[in-house]
Short mmCIF file of C-alpha atoms and ligand atoms in Angstrom, two decimals:
data_model
loop_
_atom_site.label_atom_id
_atom_site.label_comp_id
_atom_site.label_asym_id
_atom_site.label_seq_id
_atom_site.Cartn_x
_atom_site.Cartn_y
_atom_site.Cartn_z
CA MET A 1 -11.66 9.26 -5.37
CA SER A 2 -13.28 12.68 -5.67
CA GLY A 3 -9.85 14.37 -5.90
CA ARG A 4 -9.11 12.93 -9.35
CA SER A 5 -8.09 15.71 -11.79
CA ALA A 6 -9.45 16.00 -15.31
CA HIS A 7 -6.11 17.07 -16.83
CA ARG A 8 -4.45 15.08 -19.61
CA PRO A 9 -0.69 14.86 -20.22
CA ASP A 10 1.90 16.18 -22.61
CA SER A 11 3.35 12.74 -22.03
CA ALA A 12 6.60 13.20 -24.00
CA ASP A 13 7.78 15.71 -21.37
CA PHE A 14 7.59 13.08 -18.68
CA SER A 15 9.11 10.05 -20.38
CA GLN A 16 12.66 10.78 -19.17
CA GLU A 17 11.65 11.39 -15.57
CA MET A 18 9.46 8.28 -15.59
CA GLU A 19 12.44 6.03 -16.24
CA SER A 20 14.10 7.10 -12.99
CA GLY A 21 10.83 6.83 -11.04
CA GLN A 22 11.50 8.75 -7.86
CA LEU A 23 11.21 12.56 -7.76
CA SER A 24 11.23 15.28 -5.13
CA ARG A 25 8.01 16.63 -3.68
CA VAL A 26 8.60 19.99 -5.44
CA GLU A 27 9.23 18.33 -8.83
CA ALA A 28 6.15 16.19 -8.33
CA LEU A 29 3.90 19.17 -7.56
CA ALA A 30 5.24 21.05 -10.60
CA CYS A 31 3.55 18.46 -12.82
CA LEU A 32 0.08 19.99 -13.14
CA ASP A 33 -0.97 17.61 -15.90
CA CYS A 34 -0.24 14.54 -13.80
CA GLU A 35 -2.74 12.68 -11.68
CA HIS A 36 -1.67 12.58 -8.03
CA ALA A 37 -2.47 9.87 -5.49
CA CYS A 38 -1.40 9.78 -1.83
CA HIS A 39 -1.21 6.68 0.37
CA VAL A 40 0.02 6.12 3.91
CA MET A 41 1.44 3.35 6.05
CA LEU A 42 -0.07 3.66 9.53
CA TYR A 43 1.81 1.65 12.13
CA CYS A 44 2.62 1.23 15.82
CA ASP A 45 4.77 -0.91 18.09
CA THR A 46 3.15 -3.67 20.12
CA LYS A 47 4.21 -5.99 22.93
CA ALA A 48 1.54 -8.53 21.95
CA GLN A 49 2.60 -12.09 21.16
CA LEU A 50 0.97 -14.54 18.77
CA PHE A 51 0.09 -17.82 20.57
CA GLY A 52 1.74 -16.25 23.61
CA ARG A 53 5.24 -16.83 22.18
CA ILE A 54 5.82 -15.14 18.80
CA PRO A 55 6.47 -11.39 19.19
CA ILE A 56 4.20 -9.48 16.79
CA ARG A 57 6.44 -6.39 17.23
CA HIS A 58 4.54 -3.99 14.95
CA ILE A 59 0.98 -3.46 13.76
CA ILE A 60 1.02 -2.21 10.16
CA LEU A 61 -2.24 -1.43 8.39
CA MET A 62 -2.97 -2.29 4.77
CA GLN A 63 -6.28 -2.98 3.07
CA MET A 64 -7.91 -5.51 0.76
CA ARG A 65 -9.11 -3.33 -2.11
CA PHE A 66 -12.20 -3.64 -4.31
CA ASP A 67 -9.98 -5.03 -7.11
CA GLY A 68 -8.77 -7.95 -4.96
CA LEU A 69 -5.30 -6.42 -4.52
CA LEU A 70 -3.59 -5.38 -1.32
CA GLY A 71 -2.78 -1.67 -0.95
CA PHE A 72 -2.39 1.16 1.48
CA PRO A 73 -5.22 3.50 2.51
CA GLY A 74 -5.40 6.71 0.49
CA GLY A 75 -6.30 7.67 -3.07
CA PHE A 76 -6.51 10.35 -5.72
CA VAL A 77 -5.95 13.95 -4.60
CA ASN A 78 -6.22 17.23 -6.50
CA PRO A 79 -3.28 19.58 -5.72
CA LEU A 80 -5.14 22.41 -7.50
CA THR A 81 -7.78 22.51 -4.77
CA GLU A 82 -6.13 20.91 -1.72
CA THR A 83 -2.68 20.18 -0.32
CA LEU A 84 -1.43 16.62 -0.74
CA GLU A 85 -1.87 16.08 3.00
CA GLU A 86 -5.43 17.52 3.06
CA GLY A 87 -6.34 15.28 0.14
CA LEU A 88 -4.88 12.26 1.92
CA SER A 89 -6.86 13.07 5.10
CA ARG A 90 -10.04 13.33 3.01
CA GLU A 91 -9.33 9.91 1.49
CA LEU A 92 -8.67 8.46 4.96
CA LEU A 93 -12.06 9.74 6.12
CA GLU A 94 -13.70 7.84 3.24
CA GLU A 95 -11.70 4.65 3.70
CA LEU A 96 -11.09 4.54 7.47
CA GLY A 97 -13.93 6.66 8.85
CA VAL A 98 -11.49 9.13 10.46
CA ALA A 99 -10.00 12.28 8.85
CA LEU A 100 -6.59 11.52 10.30
CA PRO A 101 -4.28 14.57 10.07
CA ILE A 102 -1.14 13.92 8.01
CA SER A 103 1.84 16.29 8.10
CA ILE A 104 4.51 17.12 5.49
CA GLU A 105 7.12 15.61 7.84
CA GLU A 106 5.41 12.23 7.37
CA HIS A 107 6.10 12.30 3.60
CA VAL A 108 8.47 9.47 2.62
CA ALA A 109 8.72 9.48 -1.19
CA SER A 110 7.03 10.53 -4.44
CA CYS A 111 7.32 8.35 -7.55
CA HIS A 112 6.03 8.08 -11.08
CA ALA A 113 3.71 5.08 -11.23
CA PRO A 114 3.74 2.78 -14.27
CA SER A 115 1.12 3.97 -16.74
CA SER A 116 -2.04 1.83 -16.78
CA SER A 117 -2.80 2.74 -20.43
CA PRO A 118 -1.14 4.97 -23.07
CA SER A 119 -4.14 7.33 -23.07
CA SER A 120 -4.23 7.91 -19.31
CA ALA A 121 -2.49 10.82 -17.58
CA PRO A 122 0.86 10.10 -15.89
CA LEU A 123 0.27 9.19 -12.27
CA ILE A 124 2.49 10.35 -9.40
CA THR A 125 2.10 8.48 -6.14
CA HIS A 126 3.08 10.16 -2.88
CA PHE A 127 3.80 7.91 0.06
CA TYR A 128 3.66 8.73 3.78
CA GLY A 129 4.43 6.88 7.00
CA LYS A 130 2.72 7.74 10.28
CA LYS A 131 3.60 6.21 13.63
CA MET A 132 0.70 5.98 16.08
CA GLU A 133 -0.17 4.52 19.49
CA GLU A 134 -1.54 0.97 19.61
CA GLU A 135 -4.88 2.21 21.03
CA GLN A 136 -5.27 4.70 18.15
CA ILE A 137 -4.63 1.96 15.57
CA LYS A 138 -7.27 -0.25 17.23
CA GLU A 139 -9.76 2.66 17.18
CA LEU A 140 -9.08 3.14 13.47
CA GLU A 141 -9.73 -0.53 12.78
CA THR A 142 -13.08 -0.23 14.58
CA ALA A 143 -14.01 2.97 12.70
CA ALA A 144 -13.03 1.37 9.37
CA VAL A 145 -15.81 -1.23 9.67
CA SER A 146 -18.39 0.93 11.48
CA THR A 147 -18.27 4.46 10.02
CA ALA A 148 -16.15 4.47 6.82
CA ILE A 149 -18.36 5.05 3.76
CA ASP A 150 -16.07 2.95 1.55
CA HIS A 151 -16.34 -0.15 3.76
CA GLY A 152 -17.61 -3.10 1.74
CA GLN A 153 -17.34 -1.03 -1.46
CA GLU A 154 -13.87 0.24 -2.44
CA VAL A 155 -12.37 -1.22 0.75
CA LEU A 156 -13.21 -4.85 1.51
CA GLY A 157 -11.40 -4.75 4.84
CA MET A 158 -8.34 -3.51 6.67
CA VAL A 159 -5.61 -6.09 7.26
CA ARG A 160 -2.58 -6.18 9.54
CA VAL A 161 0.75 -7.13 7.99
CA PRO A 162 2.38 -10.05 9.83
CA VAL A 163 5.99 -8.86 10.10
CA TYR A 164 7.14 -12.01 11.89
CA SER A 165 8.30 -15.15 10.10
CA MET A 166 7.22 -18.61 11.23
CA LYS A 167 8.82 -21.95 10.46
CA GLY A 168 7.78 -23.03 6.95
CA GLY A 169 7.33 -19.47 5.68
CA GLY A 170 4.11 -18.48 7.46
CA GLY A 171 3.75 -14.81 8.34
CA PHE A 172 5.68 -12.18 6.40
CA PRO A 173 6.94 -14.43 3.53
CA SER A 174 3.38 -15.65 2.82
CA PHE A 175 2.00 -12.12 3.04
CA LEU A 176 4.57 -10.82 0.53
CA SER A 177 3.58 -13.50 -1.99
CA HIS A 178 0.05 -12.04 -2.41
CA SER A 179 -0.80 -9.57 -5.20
CA PHE A 180 -0.42 -5.83 -4.57
CA ILE A 181 -1.61 -2.67 -6.36
CA GLY A 182 1.01 -0.53 -8.11
CA ARG A 183 4.15 -0.12 -6.04
CA ALA A 184 2.51 -1.12 -2.77
CA ARG A 185 4.77 -4.14 -2.18
CA SER A 186 7.93 -2.05 -2.70
CA GLN A 187 6.48 0.74 -0.57
CA LEU A 188 5.91 -1.78 2.22
CA VAL A 189 9.42 -3.27 2.14
CA ASP A 190 11.12 0.11 1.67
CA SER A 191 9.16 1.58 4.61
CA LEU A 192 9.95 -1.35 6.89
CA LEU A 193 13.65 -0.65 6.30
CA HIS A 194 13.22 3.15 6.40
CA PHE A 195 11.51 3.02 9.81
CA ASN A 196 13.80 0.24 11.13
CA LEU A 197 10.88 -2.15 11.63
CA ILE A 198 12.85 -5.05 10.12
CA THR A 199 16.55 -5.72 9.47
CA PRO A 200 17.91 -6.09 5.90
CA ASP A 201 18.80 -9.74 6.71
CA GLN A 202 15.27 -10.53 7.93
CA LEU A 203 13.82 -8.88 4.84
CA GLN A 204 16.11 -10.76 2.46
CA GLU A 205 15.24 -14.06 4.11
CA ALA A 206 11.50 -13.30 3.94
CA LEU A 207 11.68 -12.28 0.27
CA THR A 208 13.68 -15.42 -0.65
CA HIS A 209 11.08 -17.61 1.07
CA SER A 210 8.27 -15.60 -0.50
CA MET A 211 9.56 -16.32 -4.02
CA LYS A 212 9.45 -20.07 -3.28
CA ILE A 213 5.85 -19.70 -2.06
CA HIS A 214 5.04 -17.74 -5.21
CA THR A 215 6.40 -20.55 -7.43
CA HIS A 216 4.34 -23.08 -5.47
CA SER A 217 1.19 -20.90 -5.85
CA SER A 218 1.78 -20.66 -9.58
CA LYS A 219 1.91 -24.48 -9.87
CA ASP A 220 -1.21 -24.69 -7.68
CA LEU A 221 -3.08 -22.31 -9.99
CA GLN A 222 -1.96 -24.29 -13.05
CA ALA A 223 -3.29 -27.51 -11.44
CA ALA A 224 -6.63 -25.80 -10.66
CA LEU A 225 -6.87 -24.55 -14.26
CA THR A 226 -6.12 -28.00 -15.69
CA LEU A 227 -8.81 -29.51 -13.46
CA THR A 228 -11.33 -26.85 -14.49
CA GLU A 229 -10.59 -27.44 -18.18
CA LYS A 230 -11.12 -31.21 -17.73
CA LYS A 231 -14.45 -30.61 -15.95
CA GLY A 232 -15.52 -28.23 -18.73
CA LYS A 233 -15.02 -31.01 -21.31
CA CYS A 234 -17.16 -33.55 -19.38
N1 APR B 1 1.43 2.43 -5.24
C1 APR B 1 1.30 2.92 -6.48
N2 APR B 1 0.13 3.19 -7.02
C2 APR B 1 -0.92 2.97 -6.27
C3 APR B 1 -0.86 2.47 -4.97
C4 APR B 1 0.38 2.19 -4.47
N3 APR B 1 0.55 1.73 -3.23
N4 APR B 1 -2.09 2.36 -4.47
C5 APR B 1 -2.89 2.77 -5.46
N5 APR B 1 -2.18 3.12 -6.53
C6 APR B 1 -2.64 3.67 -7.79
C7 APR B 1 -3.69 2.79 -8.43
O1 APR B 1 -3.40 2.62 -9.78
C8 APR B 1 -4.95 3.57 -8.25
O2 APR B 1 -5.76 3.54 -9.39
O3 APR B 1 -3.20 4.91 -7.48
C9 APR B 1 -4.50 5.00 -7.99
C10 APR B 1 -5.37 5.71 -6.99
O4 APR B 1 -5.35 5.04 -5.77
P1 APR B 1 -6.70 4.45 -5.14
O5 APR B 1 -6.42 4.24 -3.70
O6 APR B 1 -7.17 3.27 -5.92
O7 APR B 1 -7.71 5.65 -5.39
P2 APR B 1 -9.07 6.09 -4.67
O8 APR B 1 -9.20 7.56 -4.86
O9 APR B 1 -9.11 5.53 -3.29
O10 APR B 1 -10.25 5.41 -5.46
C11 APR B 1 -10.07 4.59 -6.55
O11 APR B 1 -11.04 5.55 -8.46
O12 APR B 1 -10.26 5.31 -10.63
C12 APR B 1 -11.15 4.87 -9.68
O13 APR B 1 -11.42 2.61 -10.36
C13 APR B 1 -10.91 3.44 -9.37
O14 APR B 1 -12.95 3.19 -8.20
C14 APR B 1 -11.57 3.34 -8.05
C15 APR B 1 -11.28 4.64 -7.42
MG1 MG B 2 -7.94 4.21 -2.18
#
């Protein structure tokens, strides 16, 4: 969080670029009046099986954020005082308890994020993917609850993404139907394809199932609201 810049935009200059969304790393860094945030997908392969029969295949780390949304570890960086990767490592120290080194080669994409309010500076989000060993991922999970200063504050807990699908939609389809910060859901699905962690067919099936779950959740919420309103009138 400490990397947040105080600059404010000449927003008209950015409106055209914002429509297309994605931009190169060089174009992104040329925008000195933009806010910059870096996030990373940390992942590994695993031979572990759920219930001794469902291959887990990959461990992918996300986090439950302070705002109740799912997101990736990382945060605001200040390219005037640090490189994007240094800033991301600093954020990882706060959120995971380890200043994990991140290299330029691990950069996946930079995008304009939708503006949260007309008065706020345009935000560019930079996304990275880092493959690790299973033991290293487990050590990070331990550090995240024992040494990370943000634990219980800005980060409510690290979570693993279930990339397997179970009968009835459990696993990945259910996970995808939760609420995510910014572009985090797209970053997750794009990265799974980019790193060949899932096939396009598996992804399409999971997303289709996820939309059905989402519709069901919406009806569930409506029923809870109706019940609450009735109780309020008693
Ligand atoms: N994709 C796109 N945008 C994202 C993503 C994502 N995956 N994750 C986060 N963002 C956006 C959010 O809008 C967020 O406000 O980037 C911004 C910075 O990311 P965070 O991880 O939330 O930043 P961090 O530095 O860790 O700390 C956030 O700063 O502005 C305050 O209220 C905020 O207290 C919070 C803190
Ligand atoms: Mg953060």
